[in-house]
mmCIF file with all atom_site columns, C-alpha atoms in Angstrom:
data_model
loop_
_atom_site.group_PDB
_atom_site.id
_atom_site.type_symbol
_atom_site.label_atom_id
_atom_site.label_alt_id
_atom_site.label_comp_id
_atom_site.label_asym_id
_atom_site.label_entity_id
_atom_site.label_seq_id
_atom_site.pdbx_PDB_ins_code
_atom_site.Cartn_x
_atom_site.Cartn_y
_atom_site.Cartn_z
_atom_site.occupancy
_atom_site.B_iso_or_equiv
_atom_site.pdbx_formal_charge
_atom_site.auth_seq_id
_atom_site.auth_comp_id
_atom_site.auth_asym_id
_atom_site.auth_atom_id
_atom_site.pdbx_PDB_model_num
ATOM 1   C CA . MET A 1 1   ? 106.394 87.015  90.229  1.00 0.00 ? 1   MET A CA 1
ATOM 2   C CA . GLU A 1 2   ? 105.324 83.482  91.529  1.00 0.00 ? 2   GLU A CA 1
ATOM 3   C CA . THR A 1 3   ? 102.524 81.936  89.397  1.00 0.00 ? 3   THR A CA 1
ATOM 4   C CA . PHE A 1 4   ? 99.944  80.128  91.829  1.00 0.00 ? 4   PHE A CA 1
ATOM 5   C CA . SER A 1 5   ? 97.633  77.495  91.412  1.00 0.00 ? 5   SER A CA 1
ATOM 6   C CA . PRO A 1 6   ? 94.633  76.035  93.238  1.00 0.00 ? 6   PRO A CA 1
ATOM 7   C CA . GLY A 1 7   ? 95.284  74.218  96.739  1.00 0.00 ? 7   GLY A CA 1
ATOM 8   C CA . ASP A 1 8   ? 98.740  76.585  97.018  1.00 0.00 ? 8   ASP A CA 1
ATOM 9   C CA . ARG A 1 9   ? 99.340  78.006  100.613 1.00 0.00 ? 9   ARG A CA 1
ATOM 10  C CA . VAL A 1 10  ? 99.915  81.455  100.659 1.00 0.00 ? 10  VAL A CA 1
ATOM 11  C CA . VAL A 1 11  ? 100.594 84.299  102.882 1.00 0.00 ? 11  VAL A CA 1
ATOM 12  C CA . ALA A 1 12  ? 99.892  88.153  102.940 1.00 0.00 ? 12  ALA A CA 1
ATOM 13  C CA . ILE A 1 13  ? 103.335 90.186  101.925 1.00 0.00 ? 13  ILE A CA 1
ATOM 14  C CA . ASN A 1 14  ? 101.183 93.487  101.735 1.00 0.00 ? 14  ASN A CA 1
ATOM 15  C CA . ILE A 1 15  ? 98.091  93.768  103.775 1.00 0.00 ? 15  ILE A CA 1
ATOM 16  C CA . ASP A 1 16  ? 97.542  97.279  103.058 1.00 0.00 ? 16  ASP A CA 1
ATOM 17  C CA . LEU A 1 17  ? 93.795  97.407  101.736 1.00 0.00 ? 17  LEU A CA 1
ATOM 18  C CA . SER A 1 18  ? 93.977  101.300 101.797 1.00 0.00 ? 18  SER A CA 1
ATOM 19  C CA . ARG A 1 19  ? 93.436  101.333 98.035  1.00 0.00 ? 19  ARG A CA 1
ATOM 20  C CA . PRO A 1 20  ? 93.651  98.825  95.082  1.00 0.00 ? 20  PRO A CA 1
ATOM 21  C CA . LEU A 1 21  ? 97.002  97.839  93.869  1.00 0.00 ? 21  LEU A CA 1
ATOM 22  C CA . ARG A 1 22  ? 95.855  97.974  90.427  1.00 0.00 ? 22  ARG A CA 1
ATOM 23  C CA . PRO A 1 23  ? 93.004  100.226 90.186  1.00 0.00 ? 23  PRO A CA 1
ATOM 24  C CA . GLY A 1 24  ? 90.266  98.787  87.360  1.00 0.00 ? 24  GLY A CA 1
ATOM 25  C CA . HIS A 1 25  ? 88.317  101.349 85.061  1.00 0.00 ? 25  HIS A CA 1
ATOM 26  C CA . GLY A 1 26  ? 85.314  102.967 87.188  1.00 0.00 ? 26  GLY A CA 1
ATOM 27  C CA . SER A 1 27  ? 86.676  101.277 90.678  1.00 0.00 ? 27  SER A CA 1
ATOM 28  C CA . ASN A 1 28  ? 86.373  104.611 92.226  1.00 0.00 ? 28  ASN A CA 1
ATOM 29  C CA . LEU A 1 29  ? 82.545  104.149 91.405  1.00 0.00 ? 29  LEU A CA 1
ATOM 30  C CA . ARG A 1 30  ? 81.890  101.918 93.832  1.00 0.00 ? 30  ARG A CA 1
ATOM 31  C CA . PRO A 1 31  ? 83.783  100.933 97.297  1.00 0.00 ? 31  PRO A CA 1
ATOM 32  C CA . PHE A 1 32  ? 85.541  97.758  97.894  1.00 0.00 ? 32  PHE A CA 1
ATOM 33  C CA . LEU A 1 33  ? 84.252  95.641  100.791 1.00 0.00 ? 33  LEU A CA 1
ATOM 34  C CA . PHE A 1 34  ? 85.702  93.122  102.755 1.00 0.00 ? 34  PHE A CA 1
ATOM 35  C CA . PRO A 1 35  ? 82.915  91.168  104.250 1.00 0.00 ? 35  PRO A CA 1
ATOM 36  C CA . ASP A 1 36  ? 85.120  88.131  105.835 1.00 0.00 ? 36  ASP A CA 1
ATOM 37  C CA . GLY A 1 37  ? 87.299  90.564  107.410 1.00 0.00 ? 37  GLY A CA 1
ATOM 38  C CA . GLN A 1 38  ? 90.897  91.984  106.419 1.00 0.00 ? 38  GLN A CA 1
ATOM 39  C CA . LEU A 1 39  ? 94.363  90.315  105.463 1.00 0.00 ? 39  LEU A CA 1
ATOM 40  C CA . HIS A 1 40  ? 96.712  89.281  108.396 1.00 0.00 ? 40  HIS A CA 1
ATOM 41  C CA . ARG A 1 41  ? 100.444 88.794  108.355 1.00 0.00 ? 41  ARG A CA 1
ATOM 42  C CA . ASN A 1 42  ? 101.664 85.295  109.337 1.00 0.00 ? 42  ASN A CA 1
ATOM 43  C CA . LEU A 1 43  ? 98.119  83.282  108.517 1.00 0.00 ? 43  LEU A CA 1
ATOM 44  C CA . VAL A 1 44  ? 98.065  81.038  105.612 1.00 0.00 ? 44  VAL A CA 1
ATOM 45  C CA . TYR A 1 45  ? 95.727  80.967  103.469 1.00 0.00 ? 45  TYR A CA 1
ATOM 46  C CA . HIS A 1 46  ? 94.580  78.584  100.494 1.00 0.00 ? 46  HIS A CA 1
ATOM 47  C CA . ILE A 1 47  ? 93.714  79.602  96.985  1.00 0.00 ? 47  ILE A CA 1
ATOM 48  C CA . ASP A 1 48  ? 90.320  78.770  95.625  1.00 0.00 ? 48  ASP A CA 1
ATOM 49  C CA . ARG A 1 49  ? 91.010  79.485  91.891  1.00 0.00 ? 49  ARG A CA 1
ATOM 50  C CA . THR A 1 50  ? 93.284  81.499  89.782  1.00 0.00 ? 50  THR A CA 1
ATOM 51  C CA . MET A 1 51  ? 92.391  83.887  86.956  1.00 0.00 ? 51  MET A CA 1
ATOM 52  C CA . THR A 1 52  ? 94.060  86.711  84.912  1.00 0.00 ? 52  THR A CA 1
ATOM 53  C CA . ARG A 1 53  ? 92.278  89.926  85.166  1.00 0.00 ? 53  ARG A CA 1
ATOM 54  C CA . PRO A 1 54  ? 91.336  91.886  82.247  1.00 0.00 ? 54  PRO A CA 1
ATOM 55  C CA . ASP A 1 55  ? 94.740  94.387  82.772  1.00 0.00 ? 55  ASP A CA 1
ATOM 56  C CA . GLY A 1 56  ? 96.336  90.722  82.047  1.00 0.00 ? 56  GLY A CA 1
ATOM 57  C CA . HIS A 1 57  ? 97.814  90.519  85.721  1.00 0.00 ? 57  HIS A CA 1
ATOM 58  C CA . PRO A 1 58  ? 97.285  87.103  87.962  1.00 0.00 ? 58  PRO A CA 1
ATOM 59  C CA . GLY A 1 59  ? 94.333  87.108  90.579  1.00 0.00 ? 59  GLY A CA 1
ATOM 60  C CA . VAL A 1 60  ? 93.655  85.115  93.011  1.00 0.00 ? 60  VAL A CA 1
ATOM 61  C CA . TYR A 1 61  ? 90.251  83.661  94.842  1.00 0.00 ? 61  TYR A CA 1
ATOM 62  C CA . LEU A 1 62  ? 90.853  82.853  98.340  1.00 0.00 ? 62  LEU A CA 1
ATOM 63  C CA . CYS A 1 63  ? 89.065  80.264  100.472 1.00 0.00 ? 63  CYS A CA 1
ATOM 64  C CA . GLY A 1 64  ? 86.689  82.092  102.851 1.00 0.00 ? 64  GLY A CA 1
ATOM 65  C CA . LEU A 1 65  ? 88.246  85.529  102.203 1.00 0.00 ? 65  LEU A CA 1
ATOM 66  C CA . ARG A 1 66  ? 86.049  87.341  99.579  1.00 0.00 ? 66  ARG A CA 1
ATOM 67  C CA . VAL A 1 67  ? 86.851  90.942  98.184  1.00 0.00 ? 67  VAL A CA 1
ATOM 68  C CA . MET A 1 68  ? 83.670  92.347  97.175  1.00 0.00 ? 68  MET A CA 1
ATOM 69  C CA . TRP A 1 69  ? 83.303  95.175  94.433  1.00 0.00 ? 69  TRP A CA 1
ATOM 70  C CA . GLY A 1 70  ? 79.523  96.209  94.963  1.00 0.00 ? 70  GLY A CA 1
ATOM 71  C CA . ALA A 1 71  ? 77.676  92.694  94.390  1.00 0.00 ? 71  ALA A CA 1
ATOM 72  C CA . ASP A 1 72  ? 80.432  91.254  92.403  1.00 0.00 ? 72  ASP A CA 1
ATOM 73  C CA . GLU A 1 73  ? 83.473  89.314  94.214  1.00 0.00 ? 73  GLU A CA 1
ATOM 74  C CA . VAL A 1 74  ? 86.279  89.966  92.501  1.00 0.00 ? 74  VAL A CA 1
ATOM 75  C CA . PRO A 1 75  ? 89.951  88.435  92.805  1.00 0.00 ? 75  PRO A CA 1
ATOM 76  C CA . TRP A 1 76  ? 93.049  89.437  95.035  1.00 0.00 ? 76  TRP A CA 1
ATOM 77  C CA . ASP A 1 77  ? 95.673  90.938  93.152  1.00 0.00 ? 77  ASP A CA 1
ATOM 78  C CA . ALA A 1 78  ? 98.264  87.975  93.675  1.00 0.00 ? 78  ALA A CA 1
ATOM 79  C CA . SER A 1 79  ? 101.265 90.064  94.192  1.00 0.00 ? 79  SER A CA 1
ATOM 80  C CA . ARG A 1 80  ? 99.813  90.691  97.529  1.00 0.00 ? 80  ARG A CA 1
ATOM 81  C CA . PHE A 1 81  ? 100.705 87.342  98.461  1.00 0.00 ? 81  PHE A CA 1
ATOM 82  C CA . ARG A 1 82  ? 103.769 84.785  98.386  1.00 0.00 ? 82  ARG A CA 1
ATOM 83  C CA . LYS A 1 83  ? 103.960 80.940  98.611  1.00 0.00 ? 83  LYS A CA 1
ATOM 84  C CA . ALA A 1 84  ? 103.831 79.581  102.246 1.00 0.00 ? 84  ALA A CA 1
ATOM 85  C CA . GLN A 1 85  ? 106.984 77.738  103.306 1.00 0.00 ? 85  GLN A CA 1
ATOM 86  C CA . PRO A 1 86  ? 106.212 74.088  103.974 1.00 0.00 ? 86  PRO A CA 1
ATOM 87  C CA . PRO A 1 87  ? 106.594 73.146  107.608 1.00 0.00 ? 87  PRO A CA 1
ATOM 88  C CA . GLY A 1 88  ? 109.737 71.126  106.988 1.00 0.00 ? 88  GLY A CA 1
ATOM 89  C CA . ASN A 1 89  ? 111.778 73.766  105.179 1.00 0.00 ? 89  ASN A CA 1
ATOM 90  C CA . LEU A 1 90  ? 111.255 76.189  108.077 1.00 0.00 ? 90  LEU A CA 1
ATOM 91  C CA . LYS A 1 91  ? 114.432 76.863  110.463 1.00 0.00 ? 91  LYS A CA 1
ATOM 92  C CA . HIS A 1 92  ? 114.618 76.567  114.043 1.00 0.00 ? 92  HIS A CA 1
ATOM 93  C CA . ARG A 1 93  ? 116.477 78.538  116.278 1.00 0.00 ? 93  ARG A CA 1
ATOM 94  C CA . ARG A 1 94  ? 117.651 76.689  119.659 1.00 0.00 ? 94  ARG A CA 1
ATOM 95  C CA . LEU A 1 95  ? 117.407 78.542  122.200 1.00 0.00 ? 95  LEU A CA 1
ATOM 96  C CA . LYS A 1 96  ? 120.503 79.042  124.861 1.00 0.00 ? 96  LYS A CA 1
ATOM 97  C CA . LYS A 1 97  ? 119.740 77.601  128.369 1.00 0.00 ? 97  LYS A CA 1
ATOM 98  C CA . PRO A 1 98  ? 120.707 80.334  131.029 1.00 0.00 ? 98  PRO A CA 1
ATOM 99  C CA . ALA A 1 99  ? 123.912 79.939  132.911 1.00 0.00 ? 99  ALA A CA 1
ATOM 100 C CA . LEU A 1 100 ? 123.427 78.611  136.536 1.00 0.00 ? 100 LEU A CA 1
ATOM 101 C CA . ALA A 1 101 ? 124.185 81.212  138.927 1.00 0.00 ? 101 ALA A CA 1
ATOM 102 C CA . GLY A 1 102 ? 126.782 80.633  141.734 1.00 0.00 ? 102 GLY A CA 1
ATOM 103 C CA . VAL A 1 103 ? 128.477 77.739  139.781 1.00 0.00 ? 103 VAL A CA 1
#
């Protein structure tokens, strides 16, 4: 599992928000709400802060994308994310030019 730090750029690899990945004690008592919207693929998020959840797994807070459990803001499960690749490391694919007809 990757370790994250504040300021890291991450992308979501698990955007299924139908249930918590690691439901905590009493998690079925209140619904989880996403007041700032859902997670999206191929969108870079910035980590605001990190923490260790009571179950020992890492959690992350994203800039501008909260998870609310009742009136409390809770962290995203860090396993939903991976670090984004820096732009310099992206591989580019060169497209072939079509052959000229009748040459």
